[in-house]
């Protein structure tokens, strides 16, 4: 998620996300106050995901949950799947916490942080059954393409964290980004797969529906580590 050192100034980290302002609604703020200690993760060290999701048979990392609608629905429909949700937008975190509390979900944990840093420093190698990336910022301007999260190095990082047979599922409504994703993933020798019809188990996200209303097509890609 992630130019030169000049005059002793450290290089600026290139982020693939925009930090949006906003405190969120009262309910979202209250949910963070009430439920963060039980659901949120503050540790910066390696995570014991197996211990965290003891009753789950699969562990998935979801990068960027938006307002959490799809995340909560998938968790509710599949209680045997543990979801580590990585999000930086505080209203989105609050919204997901509200949904977790309303549905009494026990198979979601949330970490407020940069996904690349979390994957690099907190997730063990070969430990994940899947990684989900739904509707990442397409950074459409050519000069911003370096900010896209899907890059060669990022894919290598993802592959290193997936178990054999683990999947990377990416969805986008930006055609140029879809072509970018396809080209990079097809070029990774450890991945098989490609474009698929939207799986029935992936609920529509709010952002996705807004794009569809504007006439956008949606592309889902599922790649499996072999």
Short mmCIF file of C-alpha atoms in Angstrom, two decimals:
data_model
loop_
_atom_site.label_atom_id
_atom_site.label_comp_id
_atom_site.label_asym_id
_atom_site.label_seq_id
_atom_site.Cartn_x
_atom_site.Cartn_y
_atom_site.Cartn_z
CA UNK A 1 0.00 0.00 0.00
CA UNK A 2 2.33 1.52 -0.40
CA UNK A 3 10.72 8.95 -3.76
CA UNK A 4 14.11 9.88 -2.91
CA UNK A 5 15.86 11.01 0.23
CA UNK A 6 16.79 14.65 -0.15
CA UNK A 7 18.70 16.75 2.35
CA UNK A 8 18.31 14.13 5.05
CA UNK A 9 14.50 13.98 4.80
CA UNK A 10 13.13 10.39 4.99
CA UNK A 11 11.34 9.13 1.88
CA UNK A 12 7.56 9.59 1.91
CA UNK A 13 5.59 6.38 2.05
CA UNK A 14 3.32 5.88 -0.95
CA UNK A 15 -0.10 4.88 0.28
CA UNK A 16 -2.73 3.12 -1.80
CA UNK A 17 -5.57 4.60 0.24
CA UNK A 18 -6.87 8.07 1.01
CA UNK A 19 -7.33 8.96 4.65
CA UNK A 20 -10.83 10.41 4.69
CA UNK A 21 -11.92 12.79 7.40
CA UNK A 22 -15.03 12.47 9.52
CA UNK A 23 -15.81 11.25 13.00
CA UNK A 24 -18.85 9.24 12.01
CA UNK A 25 -22.28 9.07 13.56
CA UNK A 26 -22.96 8.97 17.27
CA UNK A 27 -23.85 5.28 16.99
CA UNK A 28 -20.54 4.55 15.25
CA UNK A 29 -18.56 6.44 17.89
CA UNK A 30 -20.43 4.68 20.68
CA UNK A 31 -19.84 1.30 19.04
CA UNK A 32 -16.11 1.96 19.00
CA UNK A 33 -16.15 2.94 22.66
CA UNK A 34 -18.24 -0.10 23.63
CA UNK A 35 -16.87 -2.85 21.45
CA UNK A 36 -13.34 -2.01 20.34
CA UNK A 37 -11.66 -3.69 23.30
CA UNK A 38 -13.37 -6.98 22.47
CA UNK A 39 -13.20 -6.84 18.68
CA UNK A 40 -10.42 -4.42 17.77
CA UNK A 41 -6.73 -5.31 17.64
CA UNK A 42 -4.18 -2.82 18.94
CA UNK A 43 -1.12 -5.08 18.82
CA UNK A 44 1.66 -4.22 16.38
CA UNK A 45 3.29 -7.60 16.76
CA UNK A 46 2.66 -10.99 15.13
CA UNK A 47 -0.94 -12.16 15.40
CA UNK A 48 -2.04 -15.57 16.59
CA UNK A 49 -4.91 -15.93 14.13
CA UNK A 50 -5.52 -19.58 14.93
CA UNK A 51 -5.94 -18.70 18.59
CA UNK A 52 -8.03 -15.67 17.72
CA UNK A 53 -10.46 -17.71 15.61
CA UNK A 54 -10.45 -21.00 17.53
CA UNK A 55 -13.88 -22.14 16.36
CA UNK A 56 -13.28 -21.28 12.70
CA UNK A 57 -12.11 -23.66 10.00
CA UNK A 58 -10.93 -20.93 7.62
CA UNK A 59 -9.24 -17.56 8.13
CA UNK A 60 -9.68 -14.73 5.65
CA UNK A 61 -8.12 -11.27 5.56
CA UNK A 62 -10.37 -8.60 4.10
CA UNK A 63 -8.56 -5.43 3.04
CA UNK A 64 -10.78 -2.35 3.16
CA UNK A 65 -14.29 -3.04 4.41
CA UNK A 66 -15.97 0.23 3.46
CA UNK A 67 -18.95 0.66 5.75
CA UNK A 68 -18.95 -3.05 6.54
CA UNK A 69 -22.25 -4.17 4.99
CA UNK A 70 -20.79 -6.97 2.88
CA UNK A 71 -18.30 -8.00 5.56
CA UNK A 72 -21.01 -8.46 8.17
CA UNK A 73 -23.31 -10.33 5.80
CA UNK A 74 -20.57 -12.76 4.76
CA UNK A 75 -19.56 -13.33 8.38
CA UNK A 76 -23.15 -13.98 9.37
CA UNK A 77 -23.70 -16.42 6.50
CA UNK A 78 -20.45 -18.29 7.23
CA UNK A 79 -19.80 -18.42 11.00
CA UNK A 80 -17.09 -21.04 10.42
CA UNK A 81 -14.98 -18.46 8.56
CA UNK A 82 -12.90 -16.07 10.64
CA UNK A 83 -12.46 -12.63 9.10
CA UNK A 84 -9.62 -10.28 9.96
CA UNK A 85 -10.88 -6.93 8.64
CA UNK A 86 -8.24 -4.28 7.92
CA UNK A 87 -9.61 -0.74 7.63
CA UNK A 88 -8.30 2.79 8.23
CA UNK A 89 -11.48 4.84 7.82
CA UNK A 90 -12.82 5.39 11.32
CA UNK A 91 -16.51 5.86 10.38
CA UNK A 92 -16.24 2.61 8.42
CA UNK A 93 -14.76 0.84 11.43
CA UNK A 94 -17.54 2.24 13.62
CA UNK A 95 -20.19 1.14 11.13
CA UNK A 96 -18.81 -2.40 11.03
CA UNK A 97 -18.70 -2.52 14.83
CA UNK A 98 -22.38 -1.53 14.92
CA UNK A 99 -23.24 -4.37 12.53
CA UNK A 100 -21.17 -6.88 14.48
CA UNK A 101 -22.98 -5.95 17.69
CA UNK A 102 -26.42 -5.99 16.07
CA UNK A 103 -25.85 -9.46 14.59
CA UNK A 104 -23.92 -10.78 17.61
CA UNK A 105 -21.09 -11.93 15.35
CA UNK A 106 -18.09 -13.61 16.93
CA UNK A 107 -16.04 -14.36 13.80
CA UNK A 108 -14.78 -10.86 12.91
CA UNK A 109 -11.80 -9.01 14.33
CA UNK A 110 -10.76 -5.54 13.15
CA UNK A 111 -7.35 -3.95 12.86
CA UNK A 112 -6.99 -0.21 12.23
CA UNK A 113 -3.87 0.00 10.09
CA UNK A 114 -2.13 -0.12 6.75
CA UNK A 115 -2.75 -3.48 5.09
CA UNK A 116 0.76 -3.83 3.68
CA UNK A 117 2.32 -3.26 7.08
CA UNK A 118 -0.10 -5.71 8.70
CA UNK A 119 0.63 -8.40 6.12
CA UNK A 120 4.38 -7.84 6.27
CA UNK A 121 4.76 -7.70 10.04
CA UNK A 122 1.79 -9.35 11.69
CA UNK A 123 0.66 -12.27 9.52
CA UNK A 124 2.62 -15.49 9.42
CA UNK A 125 3.65 -17.05 6.13
CA UNK A 126 1.35 -19.67 4.62
CA UNK A 127 -1.34 -19.01 7.23
CA UNK A 128 -4.34 -17.63 5.33
CA UNK A 129 -7.12 -19.39 3.46
CA UNK A 130 -7.95 -16.25 1.55
CA UNK A 131 -7.45 -12.53 1.02
CA UNK A 132 -10.29 -10.32 -0.18
CA UNK A 133 -9.86 -6.94 -1.83
CA UNK A 134 -13.13 -5.41 -2.92
CA UNK A 135 -13.24 -2.16 -4.90
CA UNK A 136 -9.85 -0.69 -4.05
CA UNK A 137 -9.15 2.87 -5.14
CA UNK A 138 -8.35 2.62 -8.88
CA UNK A 139 -6.13 5.72 -8.88
CA UNK A 140 -7.11 6.38 -12.52
CA UNK A 141 -4.50 9.03 -13.38
CA UNK A 142 -1.37 7.49 -14.87
CA UNK A 143 0.93 9.39 -12.53
CA UNK A 144 -0.92 7.80 -9.60
CA UNK A 145 -0.76 4.19 -10.81
CA UNK A 146 2.12 3.58 -8.38
CA UNK A 147 -0.42 4.09 -5.60
CA UNK A 148 -2.59 1.17 -6.68
CA UNK A 149 -2.44 -1.55 -4.08
CA UNK A 150 -2.20 -4.33 -6.66
CA UNK A 151 1.47 -4.29 -7.67
CA UNK A 152 4.06 -7.01 -8.37
CA UNK A 153 5.58 -6.72 -4.88
CA UNK A 154 2.15 -6.71 -3.23
CA UNK A 155 1.16 -9.89 -5.06
CA UNK A 156 4.35 -11.59 -3.93
CA UNK A 157 3.52 -10.58 -0.36
CA UNK A 158 -0.03 -11.89 -0.70
CA UNK A 159 1.15 -15.20 -2.13
CA UNK A 160 3.62 -15.63 0.73
CA UNK A 161 0.79 -15.36 3.27
CA UNK A 162 -1.63 -17.74 1.56
CA UNK A 163 -1.68 -21.47 2.19
CA UNK A 164 -1.40 -23.74 -0.82
CA UNK A 165 -4.93 -23.65 -2.25
CA UNK A 166 -5.62 -20.28 -0.64
CA UNK A 167 -7.38 -17.68 -2.76
CA UNK A 168 -7.06 -14.02 -3.68
CA UNK A 169 -10.43 -12.49 -4.57
CA UNK A 170 -10.38 -8.99 -6.10
CA UNK A 171 -13.39 -7.04 -7.37
CA UNK A 172 -13.40 -3.71 -9.20
CA UNK A 173 -15.78 -1.58 -11.25
CA UNK A 174 -12.97 0.23 -13.09
CA UNK A 175 -12.19 -1.41 -16.44
CA UNK A 176 -8.61 -0.15 -16.70
CA UNK A 177 -7.88 -1.44 -13.20
CA UNK A 178 -9.49 -4.77 -14.09
CA UNK A 179 -7.04 -5.12 -16.97
CA UNK A 180 -4.18 -4.13 -14.66
CA UNK A 181 -5.22 -6.72 -12.05
CA UNK A 182 -5.60 -9.44 -14.66
CA UNK A 183 -2.20 -8.75 -16.23
CA UNK A 184 -0.31 -8.72 -12.93
CA UNK A 185 -2.05 -11.75 -11.43
CA UNK A 186 -1.73 -13.75 -14.65
CA UNK A 187 1.96 -12.91 -14.56
CA UNK A 188 2.47 -14.42 -11.11
CA UNK A 189 3.68 -18.00 -11.54
CA UNK A 190 2.28 -19.08 -8.15
CA UNK A 191 -1.32 -18.19 -9.01
CA UNK A 192 -3.92 -19.86 -11.20
CA UNK A 193 -7.33 -18.46 -12.02
CA UNK A 194 -8.83 -15.30 -13.44
CA UNK A 195 -12.12 -13.61 -14.19
CA UNK A 196 -15.24 -15.21 -12.72
CA UNK A 197 -18.93 -14.36 -12.46
CA UNK A 198 -19.74 -12.57 -9.20
CA UNK A 199 -20.03 -15.34 -6.60
CA UNK A 200 -23.47 -15.58 -5.02
CA UNK A 201 -21.85 -15.47 -1.60
CA UNK A 202 -20.30 -12.04 -2.21
CA UNK A 203 -22.96 -9.46 -1.29
CA UNK A 204 -23.16 -6.20 -3.19
CA UNK A 205 -21.32 -3.39 -1.43
CA UNK A 206 -22.73 0.12 -1.17
CA UNK A 207 -19.91 1.43 -3.34
CA UNK A 208 -20.55 -1.28 -5.91
CA UNK A 209 -24.23 -0.45 -6.16
CA UNK A 210 -23.40 3.22 -6.62
CA UNK A 211 -21.11 2.27 -9.49
CA UNK A 212 -23.70 0.00 -11.08
CA UNK A 213 -26.24 2.83 -10.89
CA UNK A 214 -23.79 4.91 -12.94
CA UNK A 215 -23.54 2.17 -15.55
CA UNK A 216 -20.27 0.64 -14.37
CA UNK A 217 -19.51 -2.99 -15.11
CA UNK A 218 -18.07 -5.09 -12.29
CA UNK A 219 -15.21 -7.58 -12.60
CA UNK A 220 -14.48 -10.32 -10.05
CA UNK A 221 -11.15 -12.15 -10.13
CA UNK A 222 -10.35 -15.24 -8.10
CA UNK A 223 -6.82 -16.62 -8.11
CA UNK A 224 -5.62 -19.70 -6.23
CA UNK A 225 -2.13 -20.38 -4.92
CA UNK A 226 -0.69 -23.64 -6.18
#
